[in-house]
Amino acid sequence: MDTRREDEEVYDEEVEEAPRHLSDFVVRNPIRELAYNAPLSVPADAPVSFAVQAMVGAGVGCCLVAQADGPVLGILSERDILRKIVARRVDPAETRVSEIMTPNPVTLTAEDSIGFAINQMAIGGYRHIPIVDAQRRPLGILSVRTVVRYLAEFFPQDVLNLPPSPEAA
């Protein structure tokens, strides 16, 4: 038996009729509107063990490969380290970052739209994308986590209250 009051039912109907989609406002905003992470950069000739310690110290899952004040040369992620160092039992102290980094990664500018960033992450399977200036110098790193948090601000009920599996809905 439904014990809701009549005014509650009217409210529910009004909420159900509200549009629920990504508006132009949400996805057309530039990336600069997001609180993306400051870049952690390591030189290409650094040992992988140095990069791992830097990543652990900063609490991040990837670092950019660039010389001081220079353009992004590559990106080194946890995935690279697991697949190319750990899985192959390679010594990270004897291996240079340049040997296992992903060279010439896809980059975005702070003026690119959030929608374009989402598209690039989905198509490429990227969890992190470097944000660069006009000279490809690193400004930051955009992570999937940052994008999800941004979307959760606009759609908290949809993003934060999902059941653990579709069958649970």
PDB file of C-alpha atoms in Angstrom:
ATOM      1  CA  MET A   1       0.000   0.000   0.000  1.00  0.00           C
ATOM      2  CA  ASP A   2       1.338   3.419  -0.941  1.00  0.00           C
ATOM      3  CA  THR A   3       1.444   5.654   2.150  1.00  0.00           C
ATOM      4  CA  ARG A   4       2.721   8.783   0.408  1.00  0.00           C
ATOM      5  CA  ARG A   5       0.761  11.949   0.695  1.00  0.00           C
ATOM      6  CA  GLU A   6      -0.810  13.435  -2.377  1.00  0.00           C
ATOM      7  CA  ASP A   7       1.702  16.331  -2.515  1.00  0.00           C
ATOM      8  CA  GLU A   8       4.632  13.858  -2.484  1.00  0.00           C
ATOM      9  CA  GLU A   9       3.273  12.095  -5.536  1.00  0.00           C
ATOM     10  CA  VAL A  10       3.003  15.384  -7.403  1.00  0.00           C
ATOM     11  CA  TYR A  11       6.610  16.199  -6.521  1.00  0.00           C
ATOM     12  CA  ASP A  12       7.778  12.784  -7.722  1.00  0.00           C
ATOM     13  CA  GLU A  13       6.028  13.275 -11.034  1.00  0.00           C
ATOM     14  CA  GLU A  14       7.648  16.688 -11.465  1.00  0.00           C
ATOM     15  CA  VAL A  15      11.114  15.259 -10.757  1.00  0.00           C
ATOM     16  CA  GLU A  16      10.612  12.396 -13.190  1.00  0.00           C
ATOM     17  CA  GLU A  17       9.750  14.847 -15.968  1.00  0.00           C
ATOM     18  CA  ALA A  18      12.911  16.899 -15.484  1.00  0.00           C
ATOM     19  CA  PRO A  19      15.389  16.370 -18.345  1.00  0.00           C
ATOM     20  CA  ARG A  20      18.435  14.321 -17.385  1.00  0.00           C
ATOM     21  CA  HIS A  21      21.158  14.640 -19.988  1.00  0.00           C
ATOM     22  CA  LEU A  22      24.552  16.177 -20.405  1.00  0.00           C
ATOM     23  CA  SER A  23      23.774  19.729 -21.343  1.00  0.00           C
ATOM     24  CA  ASP A  24      25.910  21.793 -23.645  1.00  0.00           C
ATOM     25  CA  PHE A  25      26.934  23.784 -20.599  1.00  0.00           C
ATOM     26  CA  VAL A  26      28.439  20.760 -18.881  1.00  0.00           C
ATOM     27  CA  VAL A  27      30.407  19.276 -21.769  1.00  0.00           C
ATOM     28  CA  ARG A  28      31.312  22.468 -23.622  1.00  0.00           C
ATOM     29  CA  ASN A  29      33.092  24.014 -20.651  1.00  0.00           C
ATOM     30  CA  PRO A  30      36.851  24.228 -21.174  1.00  0.00           C
ATOM     31  CA  ILE A  31      39.146  21.882 -19.281  1.00  0.00           C
ATOM     32  CA  ARG A  32      40.546  24.877 -17.394  1.00  0.00           C
ATOM     33  CA  GLU A  33      37.274  24.810 -15.385  1.00  0.00           C
ATOM     34  CA  LEU A  34      38.356  21.498 -13.851  1.00  0.00           C
ATOM     35  CA  ALA A  35      40.709  21.108 -10.930  1.00  0.00           C
ATOM     36  CA  TYR A  36      43.145  18.924 -12.857  1.00  0.00           C
ATOM     37  CA  ASN A  37      46.308  17.677 -11.190  1.00  0.00           C
ATOM     38  CA  ALA A  38      49.605  19.550 -11.300  1.00  0.00           C
ATOM     39  CA  PRO A  39      52.062  17.660 -13.484  1.00  0.00           C
ATOM     40  CA  LEU A  40      54.722  15.416 -12.023  1.00  0.00           C
ATOM     41  CA  SER A  41      57.554  15.315 -14.546  1.00  0.00           C
ATOM     42  CA  VAL A  42      60.668  13.174 -14.732  1.00  0.00           C
ATOM     43  CA  PRO A  43      63.504  13.249 -17.261  1.00  0.00           C
ATOM     44  CA  ALA A  44      63.601  10.595 -19.983  1.00  0.00           C
ATOM     45  CA  ASP A  45      67.023   9.358 -18.885  1.00  0.00           C
ATOM     46  CA  ALA A  46      65.969   8.822 -15.240  1.00  0.00           C
ATOM     47  CA  PRO A  47      65.800   5.242 -13.969  1.00  0.00           C
ATOM     48  CA  VAL A  48      62.291   3.819 -13.721  1.00  0.00           C
ATOM     49  CA  SER A  49      62.926   3.283  -9.993  1.00  0.00           C
ATOM     50  CA  PHE A  50      63.310   7.081  -9.611  1.00  0.00           C
ATOM     51  CA  ALA A  51      60.009   7.674 -11.429  1.00  0.00           C
ATOM     52  CA  VAL A  52      58.241   5.066  -9.272  1.00  0.00           C
ATOM     53  CA  GLN A  53      59.500   6.703  -6.073  1.00  0.00           C
ATOM     54  CA  ALA A  54      58.403  10.124  -7.342  1.00  0.00           C
ATOM     55  CA  MET A  55      54.939   8.782  -8.211  1.00  0.00           C
ATOM     56  CA  VAL A  56      54.566   7.062  -4.840  1.00  0.00           C
ATOM     57  CA  GLY A  57      55.729  10.211  -3.043  1.00  0.00           C
ATOM     58  CA  ALA A  58      53.241  12.363  -4.924  1.00  0.00           C
ATOM     59  CA  GLY A  59      50.440   9.801  -4.640  1.00  0.00           C
ATOM     60  CA  VAL A  60      49.778   9.747  -8.380  1.00  0.00           C
ATOM     61  CA  GLY A  61      49.318   7.021 -10.976  1.00  0.00           C
ATOM     62  CA  CYS A  62      51.414   8.521 -13.753  1.00  0.00           C
ATOM     63  CA  CYS A  63      54.076  11.078 -14.535  1.00  0.00           C
ATOM     64  CA  LEU A  64      54.987  13.058 -17.602  1.00  0.00           C
ATOM     65  CA  VAL A  65      58.335  12.677 -19.260  1.00  0.00           C
ATOM     66  CA  ALA A  66      59.870  16.049 -20.064  1.00  0.00           C
ATOM     67  CA  GLN A  67      63.094  17.947 -19.636  1.00  0.00           C
ATOM     68  CA  ALA A  68      63.043  21.080 -17.474  1.00  0.00           C
ATOM     69  CA  ASP A  69      60.786  23.660 -19.130  1.00  0.00           C
ATOM     70  CA  GLY A  70      60.573  21.489 -22.250  1.00  0.00           C
ATOM     71  CA  PRO A  71      57.742  19.824 -24.149  1.00  0.00           C
ATOM     72  CA  VAL A  72      56.083  16.578 -23.112  1.00  0.00           C
ATOM     73  CA  LEU A  73      58.050  13.688 -24.603  1.00  0.00           C
ATOM     74  CA  GLY A  74      56.020  10.875 -23.103  1.00  0.00           C
ATOM     75  CA  ILE A  75      53.892   9.618 -20.257  1.00  0.00           C
ATOM     76  CA  LEU A  76      54.712   6.860 -17.786  1.00  0.00           C
ATOM     77  CA  SER A  77      51.807   5.167 -16.057  1.00  0.00           C
ATOM     78  CA  GLU A  78      51.323   2.426 -13.494  1.00  0.00           C
ATOM     79  CA  ARG A  79      50.116   0.288 -16.395  1.00  0.00           C
ATOM     80  CA  ASP A  80      53.447   0.778 -18.218  1.00  0.00           C
ATOM     81  CA  ILE A  81      55.376  -0.195 -15.089  1.00  0.00           C
ATOM     82  CA  LEU A  82      53.278  -3.306 -14.455  1.00  0.00           C
ATOM     83  CA  ARG A  83      53.410  -4.542 -18.049  1.00  0.00           C
ATOM     84  CA  LYS A  84      56.951  -3.602 -18.999  1.00  0.00           C
ATOM     85  CA  ILE A  85      58.842  -3.911 -15.711  1.00  0.00           C
ATOM     86  CA  VAL A  86      57.011  -6.119 -13.215  1.00  0.00           C
ATOM     87  CA  ALA A  87      55.527  -8.661 -15.654  1.00  0.00           C
ATOM     88  CA  ARG A  88      58.856  -9.040 -17.475  1.00  0.00           C
ATOM     89  CA  ARG A  89      60.895  -9.036 -14.247  1.00  0.00           C
ATOM     90  CA  VAL A  90      63.079  -6.187 -15.482  1.00  0.00           C
ATOM     91  CA  ASP A  91      65.239  -4.251 -13.018  1.00  0.00           C
ATOM     92  CA  PRO A  92      63.680  -0.764 -12.620  1.00  0.00           C
ATOM     93  CA  ALA A  93      66.999   0.657 -11.400  1.00  0.00           C
ATOM     94  CA  GLU A  94      68.699  -0.422 -14.638  1.00  0.00           C
ATOM     95  CA  THR A  95      65.931   0.635 -17.022  1.00  0.00           C
ATOM     96  CA  ARG A  96      65.487   4.202 -18.257  1.00  0.00           C
ATOM     97  CA  VAL A  97      62.082   5.855 -18.331  1.00  0.00           C
ATOM     98  CA  SER A  98      62.492   6.440 -22.080  1.00  0.00           C
ATOM     99  CA  GLU A  99      62.597   2.662 -22.647  1.00  0.00           C
ATOM    100  CA  ILE A 100      59.107   2.002 -21.269  1.00  0.00           C
ATOM    101  CA  MET A 101      57.211   5.319 -21.497  1.00  0.00           C
ATOM    102  CA  THR A 102      54.425   5.879 -23.983  1.00  0.00           C
ATOM    103  CA  PRO A 103      56.072   8.355 -26.374  1.00  0.00           C
ATOM    104  CA  ASN A 104      54.268  11.351 -27.895  1.00  0.00           C
ATOM    105  CA  PRO A 105      51.040  10.917 -25.932  1.00  0.00           C
ATOM    106  CA  VAL A 106      47.754  12.466 -26.956  1.00  0.00           C
ATOM    107  CA  THR A 107      47.571  15.878 -25.279  1.00  0.00           C
ATOM    108  CA  LEU A 108      44.913  18.487 -24.691  1.00  0.00           C
ATOM    109  CA  THR A 109      45.005  22.192 -23.992  1.00  0.00           C
ATOM    110  CA  ALA A 110      43.236  23.935 -21.121  1.00  0.00           C
ATOM    111  CA  GLU A 111      40.895  25.477 -23.721  1.00  0.00           C
ATOM    112  CA  ASP A 112      39.733  22.137 -25.164  1.00  0.00           C
ATOM    113  CA  SER A 113      36.246  21.173 -24.054  1.00  0.00           C
ATOM    114  CA  ILE A 114      35.505  18.674 -21.315  1.00  0.00           C
ATOM    115  CA  GLY A 115      33.363  16.783 -23.820  1.00  0.00           C
ATOM    116  CA  PHE A 116      36.343  16.458 -26.166  1.00  0.00           C
ATOM    117  CA  ALA A 117      38.482  15.214 -23.254  1.00  0.00           C
ATOM    118  CA  ILE A 118      35.863  12.581 -22.394  1.00  0.00           C
ATOM    119  CA  ASN A 119      35.775  11.537 -26.051  1.00  0.00           C
ATOM    120  CA  GLN A 120      39.564  11.198 -26.235  1.00  0.00           C
ATOM    121  CA  MET A 121      39.678   9.177 -23.003  1.00  0.00           C
ATOM    122  CA  ALA A 122      36.916   6.849 -24.197  1.00  0.00           C
ATOM    123  CA  ILE A 123      38.317   6.302 -27.688  1.00  0.00           C
ATOM    124  CA  GLY A 124      41.925   5.853 -26.584  1.00  0.00           C
ATOM    125  CA  GLY A 125      41.259   4.005 -23.335  1.00  0.00           C
ATOM    126  CA  TYR A 126      43.270   6.632 -21.451  1.00  0.00           C
ATOM    127  CA  ARG A 127      42.988   7.162 -17.725  1.00  0.00           C
ATOM    128  CA  HIS A 128      45.265  10.214 -17.861  1.00  0.00           C
ATOM    129  CA  ILE A 129      45.842  12.857 -20.538  1.00  0.00           C
ATOM    130  CA  PRO A 130      48.506  15.579 -20.319  1.00  0.00           C
ATOM    131  CA  ILE A 131      47.312  19.190 -20.467  1.00  0.00           C
ATOM    132  CA  VAL A 132      49.867  21.304 -22.315  1.00  0.00           C
ATOM    133  CA  ASP A 133      50.451  24.873 -23.468  1.00  0.00           C
ATOM    134  CA  ALA A 134      51.046  25.974 -27.078  1.00  0.00           C
ATOM    135  CA  GLN A 135      54.672  24.758 -26.903  1.00  0.00           C
ATOM    136  CA  ARG A 136      53.547  21.340 -25.513  1.00  0.00           C
ATOM    137  CA  ARG A 137      55.004  22.179 -22.096  1.00  0.00           C
ATOM    138  CA  PRO A 138      53.112  20.389 -19.312  1.00  0.00           C
ATOM    139  CA  LEU A 139      50.465  22.330 -17.386  1.00  0.00           C
ATOM    140  CA  GLY A 140      48.744  19.400 -15.730  1.00  0.00           C
ATOM    141  CA  ILE A 141      47.290  15.935 -16.035  1.00  0.00           C
ATOM    142  CA  LEU A 142      43.596  15.286 -16.496  1.00  0.00           C
ATOM    143  CA  SER A 143      42.458  12.034 -14.908  1.00  0.00           C
ATOM    144  CA  VAL A 144      39.276  10.031 -15.305  1.00  0.00           C
ATOM    145  CA  ARG A 145      38.730  10.544 -11.576  1.00  0.00           C
ATOM    146  CA  THR A 146      38.673  14.324 -12.060  1.00  0.00           C
ATOM    147  CA  VAL A 147      36.129  14.029 -14.884  1.00  0.00           C
ATOM    148  CA  VAL A 148      33.893  11.715 -12.827  1.00  0.00           C
ATOM    149  CA  ARG A 149      33.998  14.122  -9.878  1.00  0.00           C
ATOM    150  CA  TYR A 150      33.048  16.970 -12.212  1.00  0.00           C
ATOM    151  CA  LEU A 151      30.102  15.036 -13.616  1.00  0.00           C
ATOM    152  CA  ALA A 152      29.030  14.044 -10.096  1.00  0.00           C
ATOM    153  CA  GLU A 153      28.651  17.746  -9.248  1.00  0.00           C
ATOM    154  CA  PHE A 154      25.950  18.063 -11.921  1.00  0.00           C
ATOM    155  CA  PHE A 155      24.392  14.601 -11.613  1.00  0.00           C
ATOM    156  CA  PRO A 156      25.004  13.445  -8.029  1.00  0.00           C
ATOM    157  CA  GLN A 157      21.993  11.117  -7.911  1.00  0.00           C
ATOM    158  CA  ASP A 158      22.994   9.388 -11.137  1.00  0.00           C
ATOM    159  CA  VAL A 159      26.727   9.162 -10.524  1.00  0.00           C
ATOM    160  CA  LEU A 160      26.967   8.602  -6.778  1.00  0.00           C
ATOM    161  CA  ASN A 161      23.935   6.367  -6.163  1.00  0.00           C
ATOM    162  CA  LEU A 162      24.369   3.693  -8.784  1.00  0.00           C
ATOM    163  CA  PRO A 163      23.853   0.100  -7.648  1.00  0.00           C
ATOM    164  CA  PRO A 164      26.986  -2.074  -7.604  1.00  0.00           C
ATOM    165  CA  SER A 165      25.688  -4.053 -10.565  1.00  0.00           C
ATOM    166  CA  PRO A 166      22.926  -3.591 -13.156  1.00  0.00           C
ATOM    167  CA  GLU A 167      21.073  -6.606 -11.736  1.00  0.00           C
ATOM    168  CA  ALA A 168      20.761  -4.816  -8.375  1.00  0.00           C
ATOM    169  CA  ALA A 169      18.693  -1.986  -9.886  1.00  0.00           C
TER     170      ALA A 169
END
